Amino acid sequence: MDNNNMKNYIVEKAKLSKDAARALSSISTDLKNSALLAMADALLEKKDVIIKSNSLDIENGKNKGLSQALLDRLLLTEQRIIDMAEGLKQVASLPDPIGEVIKMWKRPNDLQIGQMRVPLGVIGIIYEARPNVTVDAAALCIKSGNAVILRGGSEAINSNKTIASIISEAAEKAGLPQGSIQLIEITDREAVNIMLKLNKFIDVLIPRGGAGLIQNVVNNASIPVIQTGVGNCHIYVDKDADLSMAEAIAINAKTQRPAVCNAMESLLIHKDVAEKFLPAVAKSLTSLGVELRVCNKGIDILNKESITENIKSASKEDWKIEFLDLILAVKIVDSLDEALDHIYKYGTKHSESIITNNYLTSQRFLKEVDAAAVYINASTRFTDGFEYGFGAEIGISTQKLHARGPMGLTQLTTIKNIAYGTGQIRK
Amino acid sequence: MDNNNMKNYIVEKAKLSKDAARALSSISTDLKNSALLAMADALLEKKDVIIKSNSLDIENGKNKGLSQALLDRLLLTEQRIIDMAEGLKQVASLPDPIGEVIKMWKRPNDLQIGQMRVPLGVIGIIYEARPNVTVDAAALCIKSGNAVILRGGSEAINSNKTIASIISEAAEKAGLPQGSIQLIEITDREAVNIMLKLNKFIDVLIPRGGAGLIQNVVNNASIPVIQTGVGNCHIYVDKDADLSMAEAIAINAKTQRPAVCNAMESLLIHKDVAEKFLPAVAKSLTSLGVELRVCNKGIDILNKESITENIKSASKEDWKIEFLDLILAVKIVDSLDEALDHIYKYGTKHSESIITNNYLTSQRFLKEVDAAAVYINASTRFTDGFEYGFGAEIGISTQKLHARGPMGLTQLTTIKNIAYGTGQIRK
């Protein structure tokens, strides 16, 4: 397809989305829920077709030499399809944010002004290998009254096509407007670049994937973007920390699921407790397969205790890296201020935690650290829509506009100011 | 200055802003307020210097042949300086949004999670001729704990330089961090283009000015933008309207201040009341100097009553125009649905109002119109931070992300998720 045809194809889809969004914005909660349940049923009914399409993607992926990890993300099994259907049912069971009046106040002229939650309109989701995003993202957008345009990666194109056609057909049959859920079936990169500029039709873009994908969207979109992303998360073990709590939290934050954005990547330890805490936590972590990249002071402490296995000297680069792996940078700091400065310098404003029993220290950390989520005496792994109790998650925003941290249904809405008057005019 | 030097100059300022923002984020409310009061005093003390600088701008403006309207916007009189100082004092008297915990909830694992209002960081304001924006924008940014980089238009450069140096010096003397308020003194357009890409240092851009300025920022910024702007506002007079209320509101919305974005630009009238209402409102409006651009059906009605002065036939273009002047497009519609379709097609999602005494009609309008502000039986002119009771306004957002409608201090903040734990780890 040449660029002109591609543009026409995408614009046509986007126009249809915009029309769908207008109708969707005032559709009843019952109808949205029954559509979600119908989508779940359709997935279960057609799981063989989905698995067949998916096997094409898996075969292509193997031929292209995709890594085992990527192939695993790509793979759809019967269980995973059941899980996707369960996800739809769960979203159906969540409260509908649309129409909620957040507050209402009366002005001296008796005008009643309020703020009502309404959908954003058309949401564009640009994502990579996991085909389950096709279902998850569509479910959250529909429940929050938005039309969705999905643009998945080339690796999952066959799975995505099949899934999108199954769920959009089921949604339409259930009574949702045509075009509520659409997939851009072009895997050419140019398709993304065209999407990024369609301000007339698309209200918001949410890129989900690696740093390259997100940077391309942020740098080139004229449509507003909600940035999700990089987490170079720290845990600071203060001199007044409960050290056994600190150890348990450090182990959890590093090893419970190392490949995710809210896992700890750097451990900062106050010098006053380093001699006691570092050897203990190093033994625990390395025995769980974690490689430590330690500052010079820390290396000295570990050497004294003859702890050397899986221990390396940290380079300056290590403070910056989101390892997403069983690797941890470790630094001894002289003070809370040094910890705050280090986090300010190297953090990505995602999730940061302090372990301390000192009240004033805890409050300074809470106040002064600028991040989507700041914890006292808890694991950074809690930055998650489900853990926050939102019942769902479309991503974790690391930007400051609109939404920050875990994004559930509410974060996919905006407000409209409403006013009940009795003839008020402005003087 | 060549582009390279210009870039260095702007990046240096932006770096300083970023450092200032870090300190500002945890400064006390008392200190911010005393700085605002000191800024007010300094303006009053140095009003002669300001007037002298301003007279240079006025002279240059006259030589350049600026319109009388633009020259009036540019002009600073003693009274206008007193007003700016009063504005600073008023912002000082408003409640500080920073540190407010909006909500806090407990998870089943006893983790207490909450959302705390925090500053956005560094706000870039790009604006045009009015030099008072320099003071207003700085005041709101400082009160909400943000550092501000101001980039005003070339017409007001002498006034802006003097004002910015007076207030930033006063702020620093009062104890605010250096660089809290900065002006980009380069009037070259390239300076704006450089600013638009400084994601590392600037968190948000707010363009204030004409459509050209705003479009340039939206299309070329990689930094998130809060779009303020165009208002093609409608009033729909329903068949069940109180017609004398409708007339009073139409007159207010069109004539009370026609050059602003929340003024009415199109009047839609239900056919059942058109023969009664249109002649009456046309007489009132034209007698106040308003030119009406009327659809064919409306022209027929007015002709029957021999009302022809200041009446023209509407062209299709007239439905799209934000006149910002004593001009009004008028259309007879067959139904609420036609009114809703018209507003959907031509509206700019700013402010829309219905005049009706029919309950169901009012609720459908409220629900189905997608705009920053939707009114029942009130003038569109109320879309304003002061009228909403925010005590201040930095603009009216016409976009859907982050803030929608009048933006006061709260809209210049974001949230940070905070969590109080007692050793929680994720299972």
Tab-separated table of N, CA and C in Angstrom, chain A residues 18-19 22 26 105 107 109 111 113 118 120-121 199 203-204 218-219 222 224-226 245 248-249 252 256 262 340-341 344 363 366-369 371-379 381-382 384 386-390 400-402 404-406 414-427, chain B residues 18-19 22 26 105 107 109 111 113 118 120-121 199 203-204 218-219 222 224 226 245 248-249 252 256 262 340-341 344 363 366-369 371-379 381-382 384 386-390 400-402 404-406 414-427:
chain	number	residue	atom	x	y	z
A	18	LYS	N	-14.516	8.419	15.335
A	18	LYS	CA	-15.030	9.661	15.908
A	18	LYS	C	-16.551	9.624	15.979
A	19	ASP	N	-17.167	9.128	14.920
A	19	ASP	CA	-18.631	9.001	14.941
A	19	ASP	C	-19.070	8.034	16.044
A	22	ARG	N	-18.986	9.590	19.511
A	22	ARG	CA	-20.099	10.485	19.837
A	22	ARG	C	-21.273	9.682	20.389
A	26	SER	N	-22.883	8.619	25.262
A	26	SER	CA	-24.105	8.678	26.062
A	26	SER	C	-24.865	7.352	26.076
A	105	TRP	N	-20.983	23.062	43.062
A	105	TRP	CA	-20.972	24.149	44.029
A	105	TRP	C	-21.864	25.284	43.518
A	107	ARG	N	-22.632	29.344	43.096
A	107	ARG	CA	-22.016	30.657	43.064
A	107	ARG	C	-22.944	31.698	43.691
A	109	ASN	N	-24.399	34.106	42.471
A	109	ASN	CA	-25.563	34.393	41.606
A	109	ASN	C	-26.506	33.185	41.504
A	111	LEU	N	-25.927	30.294	40.410
A	111	LEU	CA	-25.580	29.334	39.366
A	111	LEU	C	-24.955	28.114	40.038
A	113	ILE	N	-22.635	25.123	39.586
A	113	ILE	CA	-21.609	24.641	38.645
A	113	ILE	C	-21.064	23.308	39.139
A	118	VAL	N	-16.748	12.518	31.811
A	118	VAL	CA	-17.171	12.142	30.456
A	118	VAL	C	-15.995	11.435	29.766
A	120	LEU	N	-13.004	10.512	27.076
A	120	LEU	CA	-12.036	11.328	26.352
A	120	LEU	C	-12.434	11.458	24.885
A	121	GLY	N	-13.028	10.414	24.322
A	121	GLY	CA	-13.448	10.456	22.915
A	121	GLY	C	-12.898	9.259	22.148
A	199	ASN	N	-5.070	14.795	14.768
A	199	ASN	CA	-5.721	15.527	15.871
A	199	ASN	C	-7.217	15.721	15.673
A	203	ASP	N	-8.322	11.752	20.098
A	203	ASP	CA	-8.157	12.688	21.215
A	203	ASP	C	-6.899	12.440	22.030
A	204	VAL	N	-6.523	11.194	22.190
A	204	VAL	CA	-5.395	10.856	23.053
A	204	VAL	C	-4.676	9.630	22.504
A	218	VAL	N	6.089	10.149	21.548
A	218	VAL	CA	6.196	11.429	22.261
A	218	VAL	C	6.802	12.514	21.357
A	219	ASN	N	7.850	12.150	20.623
A	219	ASN	CA	8.547	13.161	19.828
A	219	ASN	C	7.771	13.596	18.591
A	222	SER	N	1.350	15.047	17.306
A	222	SER	CA	0.755	16.341	17.631
A	222	SER	C	-0.485	16.127	18.500
A	224	PRO	N	-2.238	14.833	21.923
A	224	PRO	CA	-1.729	14.633	23.290
A	224	PRO	C	-1.444	13.154	23.574
A	225	VAL	N	-0.349	12.918	24.291
A	225	VAL	CA	0.107	11.560	24.569
A	225	VAL	C	0.095	11.324	26.074
A	226	ILE	N	-0.357	10.150	26.498
A	226	ILE	CA	-0.115	9.755	27.885
A	226	ILE	C	1.047	8.796	27.866
A	245	MET	N	12.750	-5.727	57.972
A	245	MET	CA	11.723	-5.247	57.033
A	245	MET	C	12.384	-4.806	55.726
A	248	ALA	N	13.353	-7.804	53.576
A	248	ALA	CA	12.195	-8.453	52.948
A	248	ALA	C	11.667	-7.622	51.782
A	249	ILE	N	11.626	-6.303	51.975
A	249	ILE	CA	11.105	-5.427	50.914
A	249	ILE	C	12.069	-5.393	49.727
A	252	ASN	N	11.683	-8.549	47.766
A	252	ASN	CA	10.426	-8.526	47.022
A	252	ASN	C	10.507	-7.601	45.809
A	256	GLN	N	10.585	-10.416	42.885
A	256	GLN	CA	9.258	-11.003	42.729
A	256	GLN	C	8.837	-11.029	41.260
A	262	ASN	N	7.995	-1.466	37.807
A	262	ASN	CA	7.993	-1.056	39.216
A	262	ASN	C	8.940	-1.894	40.089
A	340	LEU	N	18.277	11.634	48.440
A	340	LEU	CA	17.327	12.456	47.680
A	340	LEU	C	17.968	13.002	46.408
A	341	ASP	N	19.225	13.444	46.529
A	341	ASP	CA	19.922	13.966	45.350
A	341	ASP	C	20.126	12.871	44.298
A	344	TYR	N	16.869	12.195	42.620
A	344	TYR	CA	16.536	13.317	41.735
A	344	TYR	C	17.334	13.223	40.440
A	363	GLN	N	8.607	11.747	56.414
A	363	GLN	CA	7.821	12.837	55.858
A	363	GLN	C	8.626	13.672	54.866
A	366	LEU	N	8.688	11.664	51.621
A	366	LEU	CA	7.368	11.718	50.981
A	366	LEU	C	7.167	13.057	50.280
A	367	LYS	N	7.590	14.119	50.936
A	367	LYS	CA	7.369	15.460	50.409
A	367	LYS	C	8.335	15.792	49.276
A	368	GLU	N	9.594	15.401	49.435
A	368	GLU	CA	10.606	15.913	48.517
A	368	GLU	C	10.853	15.048	47.288
A	369	VAL	N	10.521	13.771	47.354
A	369	VAL	CA	10.728	12.949	46.166
A	369	VAL	C	9.613	13.222	45.164
A	371	ALA	N	7.844	11.797	42.207
A	371	ALA	CA	7.638	10.562	41.448
A	371	ALA	C	6.155	10.252	41.378
A	372	ALA	N	5.799	9.367	40.461
A	372	ALA	CA	4.388	8.976	40.340
A	372	ALA	C	3.906	8.323	41.629
A	373	ALA	N	4.803	7.565	42.301
A	373	ALA	CA	4.413	6.898	43.539
A	373	ALA	C	5.574	6.932	44.522
A	374	VAL	N	5.286	7.374	45.744
A	374	VAL	CA	6.311	7.439	46.790
A	374	VAL	C	5.831	6.611	47.976
A	375	TYR	N	6.668	5.680	48.420
A	375	TYR	CA	6.289	4.736	49.465
A	375	TYR	C	7.094	4.942	50.735
A	376	ILE	N	6.445	4.711	51.855
A	376	ILE	CA	7.146	4.576	53.131
A	376	ILE	C	6.959	3.131	53.586
A	377	ASN	N	8.045	2.450	53.793
A	377	ASN	CA	8.009	1.079	54.333
A	377	ASN	C	7.115	0.126	53.532
A	378	ALA	N	7.277	0.164	52.211
A	378	ALA	CA	6.542	-0.796	51.366
A	378	ALA	C	7.328	-1.005	50.074
A	379	SER	N	7.023	-2.088	49.413
A	379	SER	CA	7.698	-2.439	48.160
A	379	SER	C	7.239	-1.533	47.020
A	381	ARG	N	6.777	-2.482	44.178
A	381	ARG	CA	5.974	-3.323	43.286
A	381	ARG	C	4.471	-3.029	43.377
A	382	PHE	N	4.064	-2.207	44.348
A	382	PHE	CA	2.630	-1.923	44.472
A	382	PHE	C	2.106	-0.901	43.469
A	384	ASP	N	0.563	-0.260	40.668
A	384	ASP	CA	-0.164	-1.163	39.780
A	384	ASP	C	-1.659	-0.920	39.984
A	386	PHE	N	-4.239	-2.817	39.816
A	386	PHE	CA	-4.953	-3.807	40.622
A	386	PHE	C	-4.591	-3.646	42.086
A	387	GLU	N	-3.285	-3.463	42.358
A	387	GLU	CA	-2.831	-3.290	43.740
A	387	GLU	C	-3.393	-2.013	44.359
A	388	TYR	N	-3.649	-1.001	43.513
A	388	TYR	CA	-4.233	0.240	44.024
A	388	TYR	C	-5.735	0.103	44.248
A	389	GLY	N	-6.292	-1.010	43.769
A	389	GLY	CA	-7.725	-1.212	43.936
A	389	GLY	C	-8.563	-0.630	42.812
A	390	PHE	N	-7.923	-0.303	41.681
A	390	PHE	CA	-8.682	0.262	40.561
A	390	PHE	C	-9.416	-0.826	39.776
A	400	LYS	N	3.316	13.969	33.986
A	400	LYS	CA	2.636	14.712	35.036
A	400	LYS	C	1.262	15.218	34.625
A	401	LEU	N	1.024	15.357	33.331
A	401	LEU	CA	-0.274	15.865	32.907
A	401	LEU	C	-1.318	14.765	32.915
A	402	HIS	N	-2.498	15.115	33.347
A	402	HIS	CA	-3.706	14.292	33.264
A	402	HIS	C	-3.732	13.128	34.245
A	404	ARG	N	-1.236	10.291	36.611
A	404	ARG	CA	0.091	9.976	37.109
A	404	ARG	C	0.009	8.680	37.896
A	405	GLY	N	0.876	7.731	37.584
A	405	GLY	CA	0.829	6.438	38.260
A	405	GLY	C	-0.157	5.512	37.565
A	406	PRO	N	-0.648	4.510	38.307
A	406	PRO	CA	-1.533	3.511	37.694
A	406	PRO	C	-2.773	4.163	37.085
A	414	THR	N	-12.367	12.385	31.082
A	414	THR	CA	-12.068	13.784	31.347
A	414	THR	C	-13.297	14.354	32.050
A	415	ILE	N	-13.330	15.632	32.297
A	415	ILE	CA	-14.535	16.196	32.875
A	415	ILE	C	-15.150	17.195	31.908
A	416	LYS	N	-16.431	17.400	32.107
A	416	LYS	CA	-17.086	18.510	31.419
A	416	LYS	C	-17.706	19.344	32.519
A	417	ASN	N	-17.527	20.649	32.438
A	417	ASN	CA	-18.143	21.530	33.407
A	417	ASN	C	-19.611	21.690	33.037
A	418	ILE	N	-20.482	21.538	34.020
A	418	ILE	CA	-21.909	21.676	33.743
A	418	ILE	C	-22.462	22.762	34.653
A	419	ALA	N	-23.467	23.454	34.177
A	419	ALA	CA	-24.029	24.527	35.006
A	419	ALA	C	-25.533	24.564	34.861
A	420	TYR	N	-26.219	24.561	36.002
A	420	TYR	CA	-27.673	24.691	36.054
A	420	TYR	C	-27.993	26.143	36.396
A	421	GLY	N	-28.641	26.816	35.453
A	421	GLY	CA	-28.970	28.215	35.679
A	421	GLY	C	-30.463	28.461	35.723
A	422	THR	N	-30.805	29.690	36.071
A	422	THR	CA	-32.207	30.110	36.070
A	422	THR	C	-32.286	31.478	35.412
A	423	GLY	N	-31.470	31.633	34.357
A	423	GLY	CA	-31.481	32.900	33.637
A	423	GLY	C	-30.302	33.802	33.937
A	424	GLN	N	-29.251	33.260	34.535
A	424	GLN	CA	-28.112	34.106	34.925
A	424	GLN	C	-27.419	34.751	33.704
A	425	ILE	N	-27.130	36.035	33.846
A	425	ILE	CA	-26.290	36.717	32.866
A	425	ILE	C	-25.122	37.358	33.599
A	426	ARG	N	-24.056	37.631	32.842
A	426	ARG	CA	-22.849	38.152	33.490
A	426	ARG	C	-22.899	39.675	33.558
A	427	LYS	N	-22.506	40.163	34.716
A	427	LYS	CA	-22.557	41.624	34.885
A	427	LYS	C	-21.228	42.255	34.550
B	18	LYS	N	14.617	24.439	36.227
B	18	LYS	CA	14.397	23.093	36.746
B	18	LYS	C	14.923	22.984	38.182
B	19	ASP	N	16.096	23.568	38.408
B	19	ASP	CA	16.628	23.567	39.776
B	19	ASP	C	15.707	24.344	40.714
B	22	ARG	N	12.633	22.367	41.746
B	22	ARG	CA	12.834	21.355	42.782
B	22	ARG	C	12.701	21.976	44.163
B	26	SER	N	8.782	22.293	47.624
B	26	SER	CA	8.530	22.039	49.036
B	26	SER	C	8.685	23.281	49.912
B	105	TRP	N	-7.081	5.924	50.793
B	105	TRP	CA	-7.879	4.718	51.012
B	105	TRP	C	-6.982	3.591	51.494
B	107	ARG	N	-5.958	-0.453	51.543
B	107	ARG	CA	-6.054	-1.696	50.785
B	107	ARG	C	-6.182	-2.872	51.758
B	109	ASN	N	-4.296	-5.227	52.330
B	109	ASN	CA	-3.033	-5.501	53.041
B	109	ASN	C	-2.661	-4.386	54.019
B	111	LEU	N	-2.124	-1.330	53.428
B	111	LEU	CA	-1.380	-0.215	52.834
B	111	LEU	C	-2.353	0.953	52.667
B	113	ILE	N	-3.072	4.191	50.751
B	113	ILE	CA	-2.656	4.855	49.515
B	113	ILE	C	-3.430	6.155	49.364
B	118	VAL	N	0.719	18.115	43.976
B	118	VAL	CA	2.093	18.624	43.898
B	118	VAL	C	2.198	19.509	42.656
B	120	LEU	N	3.428	21.006	39.001
B	120	LEU	CA	3.799	20.367	37.735
B	120	LEU	C	5.306	20.396	37.535
B	121	GLY	N	5.970	21.455	37.986
B	121	GLY	CA	7.427	21.558	37.840
B	121	GLY	C	7.804	22.878	37.194
B	199	ASN	N	12.014	18.998	26.546
B	199	ASN	CA	11.319	18.068	27.453
B	199	ASN	C	12.097	17.779	28.727
B	203	ASP	N	8.120	21.065	31.905
B	203	ASP	CA	7.113	20.012	32.061
B	203	ASP	C	5.859	20.252	31.238
B	204	VAL	N	5.462	21.492	31.109
B	204	VAL	CA	4.206	21.812	30.437
B	204	VAL	C	4.335	23.151	29.733
B	218	VAL	N	1.090	23.655	19.416
B	218	VAL	CA	0.506	22.308	19.426
B	218	VAL	C	1.192	21.403	18.392
B	219	ASN	N	1.420	21.950	17.206
B	219	ASN	CA	1.969	21.098	16.140
B	219	ASN	C	3.437	20.759	16.330
B	222	SER	N	7.228	18.974	21.568
B	222	SER	CA	7.271	17.597	22.063
B	222	SER	C	6.932	17.589	23.558
B	224	PRO	N	4.355	18.306	26.620
B	224	PRO	CA	2.896	18.368	26.685
B	224	PRO	C	2.387	19.812	26.716
B	226	ILE	N	-0.960	22.491	27.199
B	226	ILE	CA	-2.361	22.729	27.547
B	226	ILE	C	-2.877	23.786	26.593
B	245	MET	N	-36.244	35.305	29.018
B	245	MET	CA	-34.938	34.868	29.544
B	245	MET	C	-33.965	34.638	28.387
B	248	ALA	N	-32.608	37.964	27.067
B	248	ALA	CA	-31.633	38.586	27.975
B	248	ALA	C	-30.295	37.859	27.919
B	249	ILE	N	-30.354	36.539	27.871
B	249	ILE	CA	-29.109	35.758	27.835
B	249	ILE	C	-28.385	35.950	26.501
B	252	ASN	N	-26.700	39.293	26.506
B	252	ASN	CA	-25.524	39.256	27.378
B	252	ASN	C	-24.382	38.490	26.725
B	256	GLN	N	-21.948	41.646	25.903
B	256	GLN	CA	-21.343	42.137	27.142
B	256	GLN	C	-19.841	42.309	26.971
B	262	ASN	N	-15.539	33.229	25.248
B	262	ASN	CA	-16.791	32.643	25.742
B	262	ASN	C	-18.028	33.438	25.308
B	340	LEU	N	-28.187	19.809	18.194
B	340	LEU	CA	-27.052	19.014	18.683
B	340	LEU	C	-26.087	18.689	17.534
B	341	ASP	N	-26.651	18.339	16.374
B	341	ASP	CA	-25.796	18.032	15.221
B	341	ASP	C	-25.006	19.256	14.777
B	344	TYR	N	-22.260	19.870	17.231
B	344	TYR	CA	-21.225	18.836	17.051
B	344	TYR	C	-20.349	19.165	15.848
B	363	GLN	N	-31.741	17.888	30.040
B	363	GLN	CA	-30.830	16.811	30.423
B	363	GLN	C	-30.163	16.174	29.210
B	366	LEU	N	-27.385	18.584	28.194
B	366	LEU	CA	-26.284	18.495	29.155
B	366	LEU	C	-25.450	17.246	28.903
B	367	LYS	N	-26.117	16.134	28.625
B	367	LYS	CA	-25.436	14.858	28.465
B	367	LYS	C	-24.748	14.756	27.107
B	368	GLU	N	-25.415	15.225	26.067
B	368	GLU	CA	-24.925	14.925	24.725
B	368	GLU	C	-23.969	15.951	24.146
B	369	VAL	N	-24.000	17.177	24.631
B	369	VAL	CA	-23.060	18.163	24.098
B	369	VAL	C	-21.679	17.930	24.708
B	371	ALA	N	-18.397	19.558	25.405
B	371	ALA	CA	-17.723	20.858	25.449
B	371	ALA	C	-17.108	21.049	26.822
B	372	ALA	N	-16.201	22.011	26.916
B	372	ALA	CA	-15.584	22.303	28.209
B	372	ALA	C	-16.637	22.744	29.220
B	373	ALA	N	-17.654	23.465	28.755
B	373	ALA	CA	-18.701	23.938	29.660
B	373	ALA	C	-20.047	23.874	28.961
B	374	VAL	N	-21.025	23.270	29.624
B	374	VAL	CA	-22.372	23.163	29.064
B	374	VAL	C	-23.343	23.796	30.055
B	375	TYR	N	-24.159	24.719	29.570
B	375	TYR	CA	-25.046	25.496	30.434
B	375	TYR	C	-26.505	25.211	30.143
B	376	ILE	N	-27.293	25.229	31.196
B	376	ILE	CA	-28.748	25.269	31.049
B	376	ILE	C	-29.209	26.622	31.573
B	377	ASN	N	-29.896	27.366	30.731
B	377	ASN	CA	-30.488	28.651	31.138
B	377	ASN	C	-29.490	29.619	31.775
B	378	ALA	N	-28.325	29.747	31.129
B	378	ALA	CA	-27.351	30.747	31.602
B	378	ALA	C	-26.483	31.171	30.424
B	379	SER	N	-25.853	32.313	30.582
B	379	SER	CA	-25.003	32.873	29.537
B	379	SER	C	-23.699	32.077	29.412
B	381	ARG	N	-20.996	33.326	28.887
B	381	ARG	CA	-19.942	34.205	29.401
B	381	ARG	C	-19.422	33.789	30.783
B	382	PHE	N	-20.078	32.816	31.407
B	382	PHE	CA	-19.617	32.401	32.740
B	382	PHE	C	-18.406	31.474	32.722
B	384	ASP	N	-15.182	31.061	32.990
B	384	ASP	CA	-14.165	32.007	33.441
B	384	ASP	C	-13.755	31.616	34.857
B	386	PHE	N	-12.740	33.305	37.410
B	386	PHE	CA	-13.298	34.115	38.492
B	386	PHE	C	-14.775	33.797	38.688
B	387	GLU	N	-15.505	33.690	37.568
B	387	GLU	CA	-16.938	33.387	37.645
B	387	GLU	C	-17.187	31.999	38.236
B	388	TYR	N	-16.232	31.087	38.027
B	388	TYR	CA	-16.352	29.744	38.608
B	388	TYR	C	-15.976	29.738	40.088
B	389	GLY	N	-15.413	30.842	40.554
B	389	GLY	CA	-15.037	30.914	41.957
B	389	GLY	C	-13.630	30.420	42.236
B	390	PHE	N	-12.804	30.292	41.170
B	390	PHE	CA	-11.439	29.808	41.386
B	390	PHE	C	-10.530	30.923	41.907
B	400	LYS	N	-8.940	18.077	26.181
B	400	LYS	CA	-9.570	17.139	27.104
B	400	LYS	C	-8.612	16.577	28.154
B	401	LEU	N	-7.319	16.599	27.870
B	401	LEU	CA	-6.381	16.034	28.839
B	401	LEU	C	-6.077	17.032	29.940
B	402	HIS	N	-5.975	16.523	31.159
B	402	HIS	CA	-5.506	17.266	32.329
B	402	HIS	C	-6.500	18.283	32.856
B	404	ARG	N	-9.881	20.988	31.821
B	404	ARG	CA	-10.875	21.359	30.814
B	404	ARG	C	-11.674	22.528	31.353
B	405	GLY	N	-11.792	23.579	30.547
B	405	GLY	CA	-12.500	24.773	31.004
B	405	GLY	C	-11.568	25.698	31.765
B	406	PRO	N	-12.137	26.554	32.620
B	406	PRO	CA	-11.315	27.546	33.331
B	406	PRO	C	-10.218	26.876	34.156
B	414	THR	N	-0.323	18.692	39.694
B	414	THR	CA	-0.564	17.303	39.353
B	414	THR	C	-0.690	16.553	40.672
B	415	ILE	N	-0.800	15.252	40.632
B	415	ILE	CA	-0.817	14.533	41.890
B	415	ILE	C	0.397	13.602	41.964
B	416	LYS	N	0.727	13.264	43.206
B	416	LYS	CA	1.706	12.207	43.411
B	416	LYS	C	1.007	11.182	44.286
B	417	ASN	N	1.131	9.913	43.909
B	417	ASN	CA	0.548	8.863	44.734
B	417	ASN	C	1.463	8.637	45.925
B	418	ILE	N	0.897	8.591	47.122
B	418	ILE	CA	1.711	8.373	48.309
B	418	ILE	C	1.188	7.129	49.023
B	419	ALA	N	2.073	6.419	49.672
B	419	ALA	CA	1.615	5.212	50.364
B	419	ALA	C	2.341	5.062	51.695
B	420	TYR	N	1.550	4.871	52.743
B	420	TYR	CA	2.077	4.611	54.079
B	420	TYR	C	2.018	3.105	54.327
B	421	GLY	N	3.169	2.494	54.484
B	421	GLY	CA	3.209	1.057	54.698
B	421	GLY	C	3.770	0.690	56.055
B	422	THR	N	3.683	-0.590	56.333
B	422	THR	CA	4.273	-1.125	57.569
B	422	THR	C	5.025	-2.405	57.226
B	423	GLY	N	5.691	-2.365	56.064
B	423	GLY	CA	6.467	-3.524	55.647
B	423	GLY	C	5.809	-4.364	54.555
B	424	GLN	N	4.789	-3.818	53.885
B	424	GLN	CA	4.068	-4.598	52.864
B	424	GLN	C	4.969	-5.024	51.696
B	425	ILE	N	4.838	-6.279	51.341
B	425	ILE	CA	5.475	-6.770	50.115
B	425	ILE	C	4.397	-7.401	49.243
B	426	ARG	N	4.698	-7.491	47.935
B	426	ARG	CA	3.680	-7.989	46.999
B	426	ARG	C	3.763	-9.493	46.877
B	427	LYS	N	2.607	-10.111	46.892
B	427	LYS	CA	2.578	-11.578	46.843
B	427	LYS	C	2.436	-12.074	45.409
